[in-house]
Coordinates of N, CA, C and O in Angstrom, one line a residue:
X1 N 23.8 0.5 16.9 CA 23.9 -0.6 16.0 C 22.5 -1.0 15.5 O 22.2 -1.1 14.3
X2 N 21.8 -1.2 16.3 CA 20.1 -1.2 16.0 C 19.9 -0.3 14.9 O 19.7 -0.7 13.7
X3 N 19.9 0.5 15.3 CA 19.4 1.6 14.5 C 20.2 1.5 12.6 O 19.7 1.6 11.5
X4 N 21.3 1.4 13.2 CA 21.9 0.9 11.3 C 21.2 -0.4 11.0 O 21.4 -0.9 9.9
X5 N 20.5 -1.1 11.9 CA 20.7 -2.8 11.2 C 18.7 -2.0 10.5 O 18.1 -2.4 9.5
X6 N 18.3 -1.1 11.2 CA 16.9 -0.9 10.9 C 16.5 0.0 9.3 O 15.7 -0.3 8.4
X7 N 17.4 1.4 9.3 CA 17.6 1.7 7.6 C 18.5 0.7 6.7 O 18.7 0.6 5.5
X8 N 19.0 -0.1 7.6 CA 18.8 -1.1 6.0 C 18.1 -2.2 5.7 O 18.3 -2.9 4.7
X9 N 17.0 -2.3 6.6 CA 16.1 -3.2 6.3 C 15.5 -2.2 5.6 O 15.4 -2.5 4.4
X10 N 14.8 -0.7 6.0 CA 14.2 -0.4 5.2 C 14.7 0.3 3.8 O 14.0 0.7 2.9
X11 N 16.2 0.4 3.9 CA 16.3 0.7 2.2 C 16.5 -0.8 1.3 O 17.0 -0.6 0.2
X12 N 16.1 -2.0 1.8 CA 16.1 -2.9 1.3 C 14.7 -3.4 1.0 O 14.5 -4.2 0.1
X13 N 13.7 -2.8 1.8 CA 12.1 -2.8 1.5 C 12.3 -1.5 0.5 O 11.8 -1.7 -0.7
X14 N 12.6 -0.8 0.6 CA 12.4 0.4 -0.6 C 13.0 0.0 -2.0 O 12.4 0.4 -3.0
X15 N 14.0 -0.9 -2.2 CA 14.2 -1.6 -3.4 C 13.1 -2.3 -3.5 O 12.2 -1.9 -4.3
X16 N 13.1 -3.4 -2.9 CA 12.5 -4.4 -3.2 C 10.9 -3.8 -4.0 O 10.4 -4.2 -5.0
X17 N 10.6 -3.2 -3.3 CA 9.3 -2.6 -3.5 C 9.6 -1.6 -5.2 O 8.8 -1.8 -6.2
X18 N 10.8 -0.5 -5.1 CA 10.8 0.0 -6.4 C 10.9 -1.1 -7.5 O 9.9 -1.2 -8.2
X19 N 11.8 -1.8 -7.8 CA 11.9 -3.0 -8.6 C 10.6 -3.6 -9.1 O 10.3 -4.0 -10.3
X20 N 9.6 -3.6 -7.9 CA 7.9 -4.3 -8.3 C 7.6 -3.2 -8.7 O 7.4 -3.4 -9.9
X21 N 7.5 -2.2 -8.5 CA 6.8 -1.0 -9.5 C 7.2 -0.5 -11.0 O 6.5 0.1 -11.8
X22 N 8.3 -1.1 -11.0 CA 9.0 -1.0 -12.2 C 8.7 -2.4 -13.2 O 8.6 -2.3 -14.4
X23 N 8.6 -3.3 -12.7 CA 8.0 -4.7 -13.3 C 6.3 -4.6 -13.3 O 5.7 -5.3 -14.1
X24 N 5.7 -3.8 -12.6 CA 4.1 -4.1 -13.2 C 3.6 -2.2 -13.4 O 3.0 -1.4 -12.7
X25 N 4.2 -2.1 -14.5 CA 3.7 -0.8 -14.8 C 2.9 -0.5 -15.7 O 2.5 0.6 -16.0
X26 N 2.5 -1.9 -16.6 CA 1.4 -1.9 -17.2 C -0.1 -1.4 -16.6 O -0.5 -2.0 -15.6
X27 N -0.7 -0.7 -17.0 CA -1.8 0.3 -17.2 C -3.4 -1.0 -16.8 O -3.4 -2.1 -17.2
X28 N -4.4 -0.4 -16.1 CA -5.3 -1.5 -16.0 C -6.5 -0.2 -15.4 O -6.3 0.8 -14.7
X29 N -7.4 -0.6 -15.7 CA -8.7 0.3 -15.8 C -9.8 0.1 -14.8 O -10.4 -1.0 -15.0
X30 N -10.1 0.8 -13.9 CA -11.0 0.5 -13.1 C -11.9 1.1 -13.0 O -11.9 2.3 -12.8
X31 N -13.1 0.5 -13.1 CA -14.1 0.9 -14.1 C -15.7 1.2 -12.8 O -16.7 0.5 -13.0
X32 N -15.6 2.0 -12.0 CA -16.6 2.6 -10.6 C -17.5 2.8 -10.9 O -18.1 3.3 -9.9
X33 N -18.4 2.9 -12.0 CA -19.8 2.9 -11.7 C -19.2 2.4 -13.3 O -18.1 2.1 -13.7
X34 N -21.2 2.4 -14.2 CA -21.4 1.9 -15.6 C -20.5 2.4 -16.4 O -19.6 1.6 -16.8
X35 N -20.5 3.9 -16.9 CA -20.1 4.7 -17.8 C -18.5 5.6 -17.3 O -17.9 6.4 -17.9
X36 N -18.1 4.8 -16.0 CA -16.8 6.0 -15.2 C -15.9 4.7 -15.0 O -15.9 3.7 -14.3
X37 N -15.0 5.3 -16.0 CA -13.7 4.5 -15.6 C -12.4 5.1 -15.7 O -12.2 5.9 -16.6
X38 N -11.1 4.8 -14.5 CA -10.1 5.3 -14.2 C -9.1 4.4 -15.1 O -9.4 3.3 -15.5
X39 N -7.7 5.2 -15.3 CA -6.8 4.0 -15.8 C -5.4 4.2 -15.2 O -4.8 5.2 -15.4
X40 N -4.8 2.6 -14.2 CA -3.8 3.7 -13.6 C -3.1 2.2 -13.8 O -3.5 1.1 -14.2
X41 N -1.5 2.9 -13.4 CA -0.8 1.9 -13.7 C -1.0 0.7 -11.9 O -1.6 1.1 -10.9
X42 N -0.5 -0.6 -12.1 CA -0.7 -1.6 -11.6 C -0.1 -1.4 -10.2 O -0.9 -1.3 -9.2
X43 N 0.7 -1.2 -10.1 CA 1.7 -1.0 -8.7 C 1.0 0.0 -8.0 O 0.8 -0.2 -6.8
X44 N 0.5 1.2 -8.8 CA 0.2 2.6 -7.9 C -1.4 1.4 -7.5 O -1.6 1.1 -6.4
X45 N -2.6 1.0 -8.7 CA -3.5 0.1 -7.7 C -3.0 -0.4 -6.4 O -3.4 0.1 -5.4
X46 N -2.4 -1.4 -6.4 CA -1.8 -2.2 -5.6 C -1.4 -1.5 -4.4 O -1.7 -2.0 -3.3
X47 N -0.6 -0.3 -4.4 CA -0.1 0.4 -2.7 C -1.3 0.9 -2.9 O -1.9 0.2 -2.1
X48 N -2.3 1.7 -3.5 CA -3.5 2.4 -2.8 C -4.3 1.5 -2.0 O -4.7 1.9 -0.9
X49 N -4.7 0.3 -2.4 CA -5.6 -0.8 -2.1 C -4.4 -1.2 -0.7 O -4.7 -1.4 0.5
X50 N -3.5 -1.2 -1.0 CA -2.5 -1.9 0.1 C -3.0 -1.2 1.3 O -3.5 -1.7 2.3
X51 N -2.6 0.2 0.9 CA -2.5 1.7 2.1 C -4.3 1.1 2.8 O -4.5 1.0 4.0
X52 N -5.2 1.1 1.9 CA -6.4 1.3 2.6 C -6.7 0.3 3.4 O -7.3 0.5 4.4
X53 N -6.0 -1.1 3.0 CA -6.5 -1.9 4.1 C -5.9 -1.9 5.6 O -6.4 -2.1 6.7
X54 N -4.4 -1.5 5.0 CA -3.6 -1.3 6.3 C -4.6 -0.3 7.4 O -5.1 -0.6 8.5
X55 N -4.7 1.0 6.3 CA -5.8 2.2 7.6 C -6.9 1.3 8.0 O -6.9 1.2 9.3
X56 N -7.7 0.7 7.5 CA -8.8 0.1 7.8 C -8.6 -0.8 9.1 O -9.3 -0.9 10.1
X57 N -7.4 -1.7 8.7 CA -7.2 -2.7 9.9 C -6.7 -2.2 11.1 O -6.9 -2.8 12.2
X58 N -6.0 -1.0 10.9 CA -5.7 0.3 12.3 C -7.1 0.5 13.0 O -7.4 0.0 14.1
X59 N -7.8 1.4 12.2 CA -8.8 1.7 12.5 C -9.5 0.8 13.5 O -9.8 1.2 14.6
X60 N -9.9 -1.0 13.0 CA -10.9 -2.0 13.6 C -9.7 -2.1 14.8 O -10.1 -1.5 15.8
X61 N -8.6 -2.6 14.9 CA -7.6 -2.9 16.2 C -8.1 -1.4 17.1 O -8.6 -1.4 18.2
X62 N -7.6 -0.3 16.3 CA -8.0 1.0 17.7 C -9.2 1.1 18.5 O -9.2 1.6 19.6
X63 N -10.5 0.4 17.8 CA -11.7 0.4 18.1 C -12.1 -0.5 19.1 O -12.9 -0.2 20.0
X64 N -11.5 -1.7 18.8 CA -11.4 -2.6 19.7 C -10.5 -2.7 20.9 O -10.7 -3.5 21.9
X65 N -9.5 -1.7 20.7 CA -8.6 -2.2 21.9 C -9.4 -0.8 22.9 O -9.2 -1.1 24.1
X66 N -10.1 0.6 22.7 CA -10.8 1.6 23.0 C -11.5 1.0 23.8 O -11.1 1.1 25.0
X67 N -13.1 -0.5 23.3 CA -13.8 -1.0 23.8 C -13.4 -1.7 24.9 O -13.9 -1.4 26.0
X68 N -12.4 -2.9 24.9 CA -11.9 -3.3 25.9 C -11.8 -2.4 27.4 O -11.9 -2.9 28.5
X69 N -11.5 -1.2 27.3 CA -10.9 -0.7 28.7 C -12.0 -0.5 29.6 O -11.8 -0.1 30.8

């Protein structure tokens, strides 16, 4: 029962989430040095930036919980 109550939470994060990508698909330019700029749509910014903080915050918790022992 668990287990059914858990794919549908996440096929309900997987809407929820397609729907926002489909509502901000307007295009926005990110511009990494003077003269170099990228142009991607809003959502795909948004999970890459999302994705890096999540690794990032893995990363400092693994480091930390390593040092403790």
């Amino acid at each position: 029962m668990m287990n059914l109550v858990a794919w549908l939470f996440r096929i309900v994060v997987f809407v929820i989430l397609a729907v926002f990508a489909s509502q901000n698909s307007q295009p926005i330019m990110l511009q990494y040095t003077i003269d170099q700029s990228i142009e991607l749509p809003l959502s795909v910014v948004l999970l890459i930036f999302f994705t890096l903080g999540a690794f990032i915050s893995m990363i400092f918790i693994r480091c930390q919980c390593s040092t403790s022992d």
